[in-house]
Short mmCIF file of C-alpha atoms in Angstrom, two decimals:
data_model
loop_
_atom_site.label_atom_id
_atom_site.label_comp_id
_atom_site.label_asym_id
_atom_site.label_seq_id
_atom_site.Cartn_x
_atom_site.Cartn_y
_atom_site.Cartn_z
CA MET A 1 32.48 102.67 115.88
CA THR A 2 31.69 100.11 118.63
CA SER A 3 35.05 98.77 119.73
CA GLY A 4 35.64 95.62 121.70
CA ILE A 5 36.31 91.91 121.35
CA HIS A 6 34.25 90.04 118.76
CA HIS A 7 35.58 86.55 119.59
CA ILE A 8 38.64 84.67 120.75
CA THR A 9 39.74 81.57 118.85
CA LEU A 10 41.69 78.73 120.50
CA LEU A 11 42.77 75.15 119.75
CA THR A 12 41.65 71.95 121.48
CA ARG A 13 42.94 68.40 121.14
CA LYS A 14 39.84 66.64 122.54
CA VAL A 15 36.55 67.98 121.25
CA GLN A 16 34.40 65.96 123.68
CA ALA A 17 36.26 67.25 126.74
CA ASN A 18 36.04 70.76 125.28
CA VAL A 19 32.25 70.55 124.88
CA ASP A 20 31.86 69.09 128.35
CA PHE A 21 33.81 71.99 129.87
CA TYR A 22 32.50 75.00 127.94
CA ALA A 23 28.89 73.90 127.35
CA GLY A 24 28.66 71.66 130.41
CA PHE A 25 30.68 73.11 133.26
CA LEU A 26 30.63 76.78 132.19
CA GLY A 27 27.12 76.58 130.75
CA LEU A 28 27.83 78.49 127.52
CA ARG A 29 25.55 77.88 124.59
CA LEU A 30 27.01 75.97 121.63
CA VAL A 31 25.84 78.37 118.94
CA LYS A 32 27.60 77.08 115.82
CA ARG A 33 29.36 73.95 114.59
CA THR A 34 31.00 74.16 111.20
CA GLY A 35 33.88 73.02 109.06
CA GLY A 36 36.69 75.58 109.11
CA TYR A 37 36.79 78.24 106.40
CA GLU A 38 40.53 77.82 105.89
CA ASP A 39 40.31 74.02 106.19
CA ALA A 40 36.82 72.53 105.97
CA GLU A 41 38.14 69.21 107.30
CA GLN A 42 38.77 70.87 110.67
CA LEU A 43 35.85 71.20 113.08
CA HIS A 44 35.16 74.71 114.36
CA LEU A 45 32.90 75.23 117.39
CA PHE A 46 31.43 78.54 118.63
CA TYR A 47 30.22 79.10 122.21
CA GLY A 48 28.46 82.20 123.41
CA ASP A 49 25.43 83.79 125.02
CA SER A 50 21.81 82.95 124.18
CA GLU A 51 22.04 84.66 120.77
CA GLY A 52 25.68 84.08 119.86
CA SER A 53 26.35 87.81 120.12
CA PRO A 54 29.67 89.41 119.16
CA GLY A 55 31.56 89.95 122.40
CA SER A 56 30.39 86.65 123.90
CA LEU A 57 32.01 84.19 121.49
CA LEU A 58 34.75 81.70 122.28
CA THR A 59 35.59 79.55 119.26
CA PHE A 60 37.70 76.41 119.05
CA PHE A 61 39.35 74.52 116.23
CA ALA A 62 39.46 70.81 117.03
CA TRP A 63 42.87 69.26 116.37
CA GLU A 64 41.95 65.80 117.62
CA ASP A 65 44.93 64.29 119.45
CA GLY A 66 47.10 67.07 118.06
CA SER A 67 50.40 68.10 119.61
CA PRO A 68 50.09 70.48 122.58
CA GLY A 69 51.46 73.97 122.15
CA ARG A 70 53.10 76.17 124.77
CA VAL A 71 51.87 79.53 126.01
CA GLY A 72 54.60 82.14 125.91
CA LEU A 73 55.84 85.26 124.20
CA GLU A 74 53.80 86.55 121.22
CA GLN A 75 50.64 84.80 122.38
CA VAL A 76 47.42 85.22 124.34
CA GLY A 77 48.31 84.21 127.89
CA GLU A 78 44.86 84.06 129.50
CA ILE A 79 41.23 84.64 128.57
CA ALA A 80 38.60 86.09 130.89
CA LEU A 81 34.81 85.76 131.10
CA ALA A 82 32.53 88.16 132.96
CA VAL A 83 30.21 86.81 135.66
CA PRO A 84 28.15 88.68 138.26
CA PRO A 85 30.44 89.73 141.15
CA SER A 86 28.18 87.93 143.63
CA SER A 87 28.57 84.62 141.75
CA ILE A 88 32.27 83.96 142.43
CA GLY A 89 31.39 81.80 145.45
CA PHE A 90 28.99 79.78 143.31
CA TRP A 91 31.71 79.12 140.73
CA LEU A 92 34.28 78.19 143.37
CA THR A 93 31.83 75.64 144.82
CA ARG A 94 31.09 74.33 141.33
CA ALA A 95 34.81 73.97 140.53
CA LEU A 96 35.34 72.01 143.76
CA HIS A 97 32.32 69.79 143.03
CA TYR A 98 33.43 68.94 139.49
CA ASN A 99 37.13 68.72 140.35
CA VAL A 100 38.11 71.54 137.96
CA ARG A 101 41.59 72.91 138.58
CA HIS A 102 41.39 76.43 139.97
CA GLN A 103 43.25 79.20 141.79
CA GLY A 104 41.81 81.95 143.95
CA PRO A 105 39.64 83.83 144.32
CA SER A 106 41.95 86.83 144.20
CA ALA A 107 41.61 90.51 143.29
CA GLU A 108 42.89 92.06 140.05
CA PHE A 109 42.29 95.70 139.18
CA GLY A 110 39.72 95.77 141.97
CA GLU A 111 37.70 92.85 140.60
CA PRO A 112 37.28 89.36 142.10
CA VAL A 113 38.91 86.71 139.91
CA LEU A 114 38.70 82.91 139.96
CA ARG A 115 41.20 81.19 137.66
CA LEU A 116 40.15 77.90 136.08
CA THR A 117 42.13 75.55 133.87
CA ASP A 118 40.30 73.85 131.02
CA PRO A 119 41.06 70.27 129.83
CA ASP A 120 43.70 71.58 127.39
CA GLY A 121 45.46 73.65 130.05
CA ILE A 122 44.02 77.00 128.92
CA VAL A 123 43.62 79.48 131.78
CA VAL A 124 40.06 80.82 131.91
CA LYS A 125 39.51 83.62 134.39
CA LEU A 126 36.02 84.18 135.77
CA VAL A 127 35.90 87.86 136.65
CA GLY A 128 33.22 89.50 138.76
CA ALA A 129 32.42 92.44 136.51
CA ALA A 130 29.11 94.19 135.94
CA ILE A 131 29.28 94.78 132.17
CA GLU A 132 26.12 96.10 130.58
CA GLY A 133 24.80 95.24 127.12
CA GLY A 134 24.63 92.09 125.08
CA ALA A 135 22.00 89.38 124.82
CA PRO A 136 20.69 87.48 127.85
CA PRO A 137 23.03 84.81 129.19
CA TRP A 138 22.40 81.16 128.47
CA SER A 139 21.01 79.27 131.44
CA ALA A 140 22.32 75.69 131.51
CA HIS A 141 21.54 72.79 133.84
CA GLY A 142 22.64 73.67 137.36
CA ILE A 143 23.43 77.31 136.49
CA ASP A 144 20.67 79.87 136.88
CA GLU A 145 20.71 83.27 135.20
CA ALA A 146 21.90 85.02 138.35
CA ASN A 147 25.21 83.13 138.18
CA ALA A 148 25.60 82.56 134.43
CA VAL A 149 28.53 83.76 132.32
CA ARG A 150 27.65 87.09 130.69
CA ARG A 151 30.25 87.64 127.99
CA ILE A 152 33.97 87.94 127.37
CA ARG A 153 35.67 90.12 129.96
CA GLY A 154 39.02 90.26 128.19
CA ALA A 155 42.35 88.68 127.29
CA THR A 156 45.96 88.97 128.42
CA LEU A 157 48.64 89.43 125.74
CA PHE A 158 52.28 88.44 126.26
CA THR A 159 54.53 90.84 124.34
CA ASP A 160 58.11 92.08 124.52
CA VAL A 161 57.13 95.45 122.95
CA PRO A 162 54.24 96.44 125.24
CA ASP A 163 54.20 100.13 124.33
CA GLN A 164 53.97 99.34 120.63
CA THR A 165 51.29 96.67 121.18
CA SER A 166 49.20 99.08 123.26
CA ALA A 167 49.59 101.88 120.71
CA PHE A 168 48.47 99.53 117.95
CA LEU A 169 45.31 98.61 119.86
CA THR A 170 44.44 102.22 120.66
CA THR A 171 45.12 103.46 117.12
CA TYR A 172 43.32 100.80 115.08
CA PHE A 173 40.92 98.91 117.36
CA GLY A 174 39.33 101.61 119.51
CA TYR A 175 40.86 100.85 122.92
CA ARG A 176 42.05 103.42 125.47
CA HIS A 177 44.31 103.31 128.52
CA LEU A 178 42.54 102.44 131.77
CA ALA A 179 45.12 101.50 134.42
CA ASN A 180 48.50 99.94 135.19
CA ALA A 181 49.40 97.22 137.67
CA GLY A 182 52.97 96.00 137.75
CA ALA A 183 53.98 94.72 134.31
CA ILE A 184 50.41 94.99 132.95
CA GLU A 185 48.74 97.90 131.21
CA ARG A 186 44.96 97.55 131.03
CA LEU A 187 43.14 98.92 127.99
CA VAL A 188 39.37 99.21 127.79
CA SER A 189 36.99 99.28 124.81
CA GLN A 190 33.72 101.09 124.22
CA SER A 191 31.98 97.76 124.88
CA GLY A 192 33.56 97.57 128.33
CA ASP A 193 35.84 94.57 127.78
CA VAL A 194 39.57 94.83 128.47
CA ILE A 195 42.92 93.84 127.01
CA ASP A 196 45.73 93.39 129.51
CA VAL A 197 49.04 94.05 127.75
CA ARG A 198 51.72 92.30 129.77
CA ASP A 199 55.40 93.10 129.39
CA ALA A 200 56.72 89.57 128.90
CA THR A 201 60.28 90.48 127.98
CA GLY A 202 62.48 87.47 128.74
CA PHE A 203 59.63 84.92 128.65
CA TRP A 204 60.15 81.70 126.76
CA PRO A 205 58.74 81.80 123.23
CA GLY A 206 55.27 80.45 122.61
CA ALA A 207 54.77 77.40 120.44
CA PRO A 208 51.71 76.72 118.28
CA GLY A 209 49.55 73.70 119.02
CA THR A 210 46.59 72.66 121.10
CA GLY A 211 45.92 74.36 124.40
CA VAL A 212 46.83 77.83 123.11
CA ALA A 213 44.91 80.70 121.51
CA ASP A 214 45.16 81.30 117.78
CA HIS A 215 44.00 84.92 117.76
CA VAL A 216 41.83 87.63 119.27
CA ALA A 217 39.18 89.10 116.95
CA PHE A 218 38.00 92.67 117.51
CA ARG A 219 34.64 94.17 116.51
CA THR A 220 33.66 96.57 113.78
CA PRO A 221 30.05 97.35 112.81
CA ASP A 222 30.16 96.54 109.10
CA ARG A 223 32.30 95.93 106.06
CA ASP A 224 32.65 99.62 105.24
CA GLN A 225 34.25 100.28 108.62
CA LEU A 226 36.41 97.20 108.24
CA GLU A 227 37.77 98.49 104.94
CA VAL A 228 38.54 101.86 106.53
CA VAL A 229 40.80 100.09 109.03
CA GLU A 230 42.25 97.88 106.29
CA ARG A 231 43.28 100.94 104.24
CA ALA A 232 44.86 102.54 107.29
CA LEU A 233 46.83 99.39 108.03
CA ARG A 234 47.93 99.07 104.42
CA ALA A 235 49.23 102.63 104.56
CA ARG A 236 51.19 101.59 107.66
CA ASN A 237 52.59 98.63 105.68
CA SER A 238 51.30 96.07 108.18
CA SER A 239 51.25 92.35 107.42
CA ILE A 240 47.72 92.30 106.05
CA VAL A 241 45.79 89.23 105.01
CA ASN A 242 43.05 90.10 102.52
CA VAL A 243 39.45 90.53 103.64
CA HIS A 244 37.65 87.21 103.97
CA ASP A 245 33.97 86.34 103.76
CA ARG A 246 33.38 83.98 106.69
CA LYS A 247 29.62 83.79 105.98
CA TYR A 248 28.78 84.90 109.53
CA TYR A 249 31.06 87.96 109.36
CA TYR A 250 33.64 89.63 107.16
CA SER A 251 37.13 89.72 108.57
CA MET A 252 40.79 90.49 108.05
CA TYR A 253 43.94 89.49 109.93
CA VAL A 254 47.03 91.41 110.91
CA ARG A 255 50.16 90.75 112.95
CA ALA A 256 50.50 93.43 115.61
CA PRO A 257 53.81 94.65 117.01
CA GLY A 258 54.96 91.79 119.19
CA ASN A 259 53.83 89.36 116.43
CA ILE A 260 50.46 88.54 118.04
CA LEU A 261 47.75 87.66 115.54
CA PHE A 262 44.67 89.90 115.55
CA GLU A 263 41.51 89.72 113.50
CA LEU A 264 38.95 92.43 112.79
CA ALA A 265 35.44 91.02 112.28
CA THR A 266 32.10 92.64 111.45
CA ASP A 267 29.13 92.31 113.80
CA GLY A 268 26.97 91.02 110.94
CA PRO A 269 25.50 89.17 109.18
CA GLY A 270 25.61 87.03 112.36
CA LEU A 271 25.14 83.39 113.25
CA THR A 272 21.44 83.26 112.35
CA VAL A 273 22.05 83.46 108.58
CA ASP A 274 21.69 79.67 108.31
CA GLU A 275 19.92 78.68 111.56
CA THR A 276 17.09 80.15 113.56
CA LEU A 277 17.76 81.62 116.97
CA GLU A 278 16.05 78.61 118.56
CA THR A 279 18.15 76.04 116.66
CA LEU A 280 21.58 77.70 116.84
CA GLY A 281 24.38 75.16 117.03
CA SER A 282 22.20 72.13 116.40
CA ARG A 283 23.43 71.25 112.89
CA LEU A 284 26.86 70.77 111.38
CA MET A 285 27.48 73.40 108.68
CA ILE A 286 29.94 73.12 105.81
CA PRO A 287 31.41 76.24 104.11
CA PRO A 288 29.53 77.12 100.89
CA GLU A 289 32.53 76.57 98.62
CA ARG A 290 32.86 72.99 99.87
CA GLN A 291 29.22 71.95 99.51
CA ALA A 292 30.05 69.52 96.68
CA ASN A 293 32.00 67.44 99.23
CA ALA A 294 29.78 68.18 102.22
CA GLU A 295 28.82 64.59 103.02
CA ALA A 296 32.43 63.37 102.86
CA ILE A 297 33.59 66.23 105.08
CA LYS A 298 30.89 65.53 107.66
CA VAL A 299 32.11 61.95 107.98
CA MET A 300 35.70 63.12 108.52
CA LEU A 301 34.94 65.66 111.24
CA PRO A 302 35.10 64.35 114.82
CA GLN A 303 31.77 63.51 116.42
CA PHE A 304 30.82 64.59 119.92
CA SER A 305 27.86 64.54 122.28
CA MET A 306 26.33 67.34 124.27
CA PRO A 307 26.88 67.17 128.06
CA ASP A 308 23.53 65.48 128.76
CA GLU A 309 23.84 62.92 125.94
CA ASP A 310 25.38 59.46 125.76
CA ARG A 311 28.81 59.32 124.19
CA ILE A 312 31.64 56.97 123.31
CA ARG A 313 34.00 56.60 126.26
CA TYR A 314 37.37 56.38 124.54
CA ALA A 315 39.72 53.76 125.95
CA ASP A 316 43.43 54.40 126.47
CA LEU A 317 44.80 52.11 123.74
CA PRO A 318 48.21 51.93 122.01
CA PHE A 319 47.06 53.76 118.84
CA VAL A 320 45.19 57.04 118.41
CA HIS A 321 41.77 56.21 116.99
CA ARG A 322 38.48 57.87 116.18
CA PHE A 323 34.94 56.56 115.74
CA HIS A 324 32.32 57.61 113.24
CA THR A 325 28.90 56.26 114.12
CA PRO A 326 26.19 56.48 111.43
CA PRO A 327 22.61 57.44 112.34
CA ASP A 328 21.41 53.82 112.05
CA PRO A 329 24.35 51.46 112.72
CA ASP A 330 23.82 47.82 111.75
CA GLY A 331 26.37 46.30 114.17
CA SER A 332 29.16 45.91 111.63
CA THR A 333 32.51 47.69 112.00
CA ILE A 334 35.24 48.73 109.56
CA VAL A 335 38.68 49.48 111.00
CA LEU A 336 40.66 51.85 108.75
CA LEU A 337 44.45 52.02 108.27
CA HIS A 338 45.52 55.07 106.26
CA GLY A 339 48.32 55.38 103.72
CA SER A 340 51.58 57.32 104.13
CA ALA A 341 51.00 60.94 105.20
CA GLY A 342 47.37 60.15 106.00
CA SER A 343 45.30 60.41 109.15
CA GLU A 344 42.73 58.37 111.00
CA ALA A 345 39.96 60.24 109.16
CA ASP A 346 41.25 59.95 105.58
CA LEU A 347 39.46 56.75 104.60
CA MET A 348 36.20 57.45 106.43
CA PRO A 349 34.32 59.02 103.48
CA MET A 350 35.23 56.05 101.29
CA ALA A 351 34.30 53.48 103.94
CA ALA A 352 30.98 55.24 104.59
CA ARG A 353 30.11 54.76 100.92
CA ILE A 354 31.23 51.12 100.94
CA ALA A 355 29.08 50.29 103.98
CA PRO A 356 26.80 53.21 104.94
CA ARG A 357 25.53 51.58 108.14
CA ALA A 358 28.89 50.36 109.45
CA THR A 359 30.55 51.96 112.46
CA LEU A 360 33.96 53.24 111.39
CA VAL A 361 37.13 53.20 113.48
CA GLY A 362 39.98 55.20 111.97
CA VAL A 363 43.41 54.41 113.42
CA ARG A 364 46.58 56.56 113.20
CA GLY A 365 49.99 55.06 112.47
CA ARG A 366 52.70 55.83 115.03
CA ALA A 367 55.81 56.21 112.82
CA THR A 368 56.33 59.91 112.10
CA GLU A 369 59.32 60.11 109.76
CA GLU A 370 59.57 63.38 107.83
CA GLY A 371 56.73 64.74 109.95
CA ILE A 372 54.06 62.50 108.42
CA ALA A 373 52.22 59.49 109.81
CA ARG A 374 53.17 55.97 108.68
CA TRP A 375 52.80 52.52 110.18
CA PHE A 376 56.49 51.58 110.44
CA ARG A 377 59.90 53.09 109.81
CA ARG A 378 61.70 52.87 106.49
CA ASP A 379 65.34 52.17 105.71
CA GLY A 380 65.03 54.01 102.39
CA PRO A 381 62.49 54.66 99.63
CA LEU A 382 61.74 50.92 99.26
CA GLY A 383 63.45 49.51 102.35
CA PHE A 384 61.59 48.79 105.56
CA ASP A 385 62.67 48.40 109.19
CA GLN A 386 61.77 44.76 109.87
CA ASP A 387 62.16 45.03 113.64
CA ASP A 388 59.86 48.04 113.69
CA ILE A 389 57.23 46.26 111.61
CA ARG A 390 57.25 43.36 114.06
CA SER A 391 57.18 45.68 117.10
CA GLU A 392 54.31 47.77 115.75
CA ALA A 393 52.42 44.61 114.83
CA ARG A 394 52.60 43.51 118.48
CA ALA A 395 51.27 46.89 119.54
CA PHE A 396 48.50 46.62 116.96
CA GLU A 397 47.54 43.19 118.28
CA ALA A 398 47.15 44.74 121.75
CA PHE A 399 45.16 47.58 120.23
CA VAL A 400 42.74 45.26 118.42
CA GLU A 401 42.20 43.09 121.49
CA GLY A 402 41.65 46.16 123.65
CA MET A 403 39.33 47.73 121.09
CA LEU A 404 37.12 44.66 120.85
CA GLU A 405 36.82 44.41 124.62
CA ALA A 406 36.49 48.11 125.46
CA TYR A 407 33.86 48.92 122.86
CA GLY A 408 32.03 45.61 122.67
CA ILE A 409 32.82 45.16 118.97
CA ASP A 410 31.88 41.83 117.38
CA PRO A 411 35.02 40.39 115.72
CA ALA A 412 32.87 38.28 113.41
CA ARG A 413 31.32 41.46 111.98
CA THR A 414 34.55 43.47 111.76
CA THR A 415 36.50 44.17 108.57
CA PHE A 416 39.90 45.84 108.42
CA LEU A 417 40.60 48.09 105.43
CA GLY A 418 44.10 49.35 104.68
CA TYR A 419 45.43 51.53 101.87
CA SER A 420 49.04 51.46 100.61
CA ASN A 421 51.30 51.68 103.68
CA GLY A 422 48.30 50.83 105.88
CA ALA A 423 47.50 47.76 103.73
CA ASN A 424 51.11 46.64 103.89
CA PHE A 425 51.14 46.89 107.66
CA LEU A 426 47.76 45.18 108.00
CA LEU A 427 48.88 42.14 106.00
CA ALA A 428 52.16 41.95 107.90
CA ALA A 429 50.32 42.07 111.24
CA MET A 430 48.01 39.29 110.06
CA GLN A 431 51.03 37.09 109.33
CA PHE A 432 52.72 37.79 112.64
CA HIS A 433 49.46 37.29 114.56
CA PRO A 434 47.22 34.80 112.71
CA GLY A 435 43.60 34.97 113.79
CA LEU A 436 43.82 38.65 114.70
CA VAL A 437 41.93 39.71 111.55
CA ARG A 438 39.16 37.62 110.04
CA SER A 439 38.17 39.95 107.18
CA ALA A 440 40.49 42.36 105.37
CA ILE A 441 40.52 44.64 102.33
CA ALA A 442 43.99 45.55 101.07
CA LEU A 443 44.04 48.45 98.61
CA ARG A 444 47.27 48.81 96.55
CA PRO A 445 49.42 46.56 98.78
CA ALA A 446 53.09 45.76 98.31
CA THR A 447 55.55 43.31 99.87
CA VAL A 448 57.30 44.73 102.94
CA LEU A 449 58.46 41.62 104.81
CA ALA A 450 62.02 40.64 103.98
CA GLU A 451 61.32 36.94 104.58
CA LYS A 452 58.27 34.86 103.83
CA THR A 453 56.33 33.45 106.78
CA ASP A 454 54.50 30.17 107.29
CA ALA A 455 51.53 31.76 109.05
CA ASP A 456 48.23 29.92 108.90
CA LEU A 457 45.70 32.37 107.47
CA SER A 458 43.03 29.78 106.77
CA GLY A 459 40.64 31.64 109.08
CA SER A 460 40.93 34.92 107.18
CA ARG A 461 39.11 36.32 104.17
CA VAL A 462 41.07 38.90 102.13
CA LEU A 463 40.26 41.12 99.13
CA VAL A 464 43.29 42.52 97.29
CA VAL A 465 42.55 45.48 94.99
CA LEU A 466 45.22 46.58 92.51
CA GLY A 467 45.38 49.63 90.26
CA ARG A 468 45.70 48.66 86.62
CA ASP A 469 47.92 51.67 85.95
CA ASP A 470 49.92 51.44 89.18
CA ALA A 471 53.27 51.05 87.46
CA LEU A 472 55.38 50.85 90.61
CA PHE A 473 53.29 48.50 92.78
CA HIS A 474 51.00 46.43 90.54
CA HIS A 475 53.42 43.53 90.19
CA GLN A 476 54.07 43.57 93.95
CA GLY A 477 50.34 43.35 94.54
CA ASP A 478 50.23 40.21 92.43
CA GLU A 479 52.96 38.75 94.64
CA VAL A 480 51.02 39.71 97.79
CA PHE A 481 47.91 37.95 96.48
CA ALA A 482 49.87 34.80 95.63
CA ASP A 483 51.49 34.72 99.05
CA LEU A 484 48.19 35.17 100.90
CA THR A 485 46.74 32.31 98.87
CA ARG A 486 49.78 30.16 99.73
CA LEU A 487 49.13 30.84 103.42
CA GLY A 488 45.57 29.52 103.15
CA ALA A 489 43.57 32.75 103.17
CA ASP A 490 40.26 32.87 101.33
CA THR A 491 41.49 35.41 98.78
CA ALA A 492 39.91 37.47 96.03
CA LEU A 493 41.78 39.66 93.53
CA ALA A 494 40.34 42.70 91.76
CA GLU A 495 41.86 45.21 89.36
CA VAL A 496 40.43 48.69 88.92
CA PRO A 497 41.14 51.22 86.10
CA LEU A 498 43.22 53.49 88.34
CA GLY A 499 46.81 54.07 89.38
CA HIS A 500 47.94 54.06 93.01
CA GLU A 501 45.21 56.56 93.87
CA LEU A 502 41.77 55.52 95.09
CA GLY A 503 38.47 56.09 93.32
CA ASP A 504 34.84 55.11 92.84
CA ALA A 505 35.84 51.77 91.30
CA ASP A 506 37.42 50.73 94.63
CA ILE A 507 34.17 51.54 96.43
CA GLU A 508 32.16 49.41 94.01
CA VAL A 509 34.52 46.42 94.23
CA ALA A 510 34.82 46.56 98.02
CA GLY A 511 31.08 46.99 98.48
CA ARG A 512 30.27 43.94 96.35
CA TRP A 513 32.86 41.85 98.17
CA LEU A 514 31.53 42.83 101.61
CA ALA A 515 27.99 42.06 100.53
CA GLN A 516 29.04 38.48 99.75
CA ASP A 517 30.09 37.85 103.35
#
């Protein structure tokens, strides 16, 4: 059995900054981009050596603008990459040139170490270690092979039961004791990588979120060997998750003593099962079981550019937002406001079908009652905080003005589309700030303003789409339409054979209406 690290998986909150650091600054090869196998609507990136070999892979789930976590007890504290010992000076100079936070160099277990901090705050150690084996390194712009990252050197685990954690690794994952230094015991694998088990008794607890590691995955040659370990762990009564087919490898998960999440993954089939070696990482892959929704999922996943490509420079605006740019944009834009418990990406698949060549801007509401995103606070199931609606509408006005200026968006070719809570907020903002929105689609709206306004909406064009079977909100939608007409908007009313949910009929109605503009 070849023991060692297969990959380490972490979480990032800004995919573009992540790509710029790992593929750009560190020069790793982006070897796979895919929807997640637990959640296909979550982007999963793999970085590694020239062939995406086990033992070289760092993988990241993109939680765009997600809440930061906290490194602490029961977590991976640091990750380490192996570089040639003579290259530490090169990397120090490179960190200074690109203004990357760093500490050192210093010496640990007799090896030179330069600590870097990535854009999410993850500590990445560059360790001068001559580890043999593996595929050739990936040579990126400004980094020749003599200085390039070779593979994963190791990881540091924070545990309050260090002896039990170490015994677990030696018993089931093929590691052996190498050395001790202070509160750290170093274990080494047959592949030559290391796990530093740190006695973190008394540390603050870790918290999940971006900027932390999700798990360390260890290597096993094939599924037969994986099942041998699985049976042994079942006999031990460990917290086993069943064996999964991840397409590129088979794997299982277990919580080790100290509650750190480990994975055991097979070396094969490997990352070339759906791409050639030359084209690794060039196409977005969707898990096989989600192929029926592949196009919708691709629209929802965050876009990014490689380090040498043009990209959207996101402005610091009052609302979290995300762009989706089609291959052949026609200059039109649709701004999307999700419903209760939605996200900035929820309406993108629908909008892409309504107007395939439009640039999409998904926006996230800032009210987070009950842990879900909305556009304003509620006083009860059908009561709404009027002061908060007005306050958020002012912030949205600033957002729209900033968006138009920062991204050069043509207001005459921009439509705003809101669903349910997002539609309610959109129409309220239009009344508080006439002229802000020239074209709007309101799907399943209801009345949320306690008092009628006298806003002049004569410069706005609005489509109201009601669900025929929407028992709770249909009559309110009729009232919304009548009020918009009273305020002078150029209004159109459509009814679709649905309830409060959205469907193909909404796409057809909205597409026809937009085409009339």
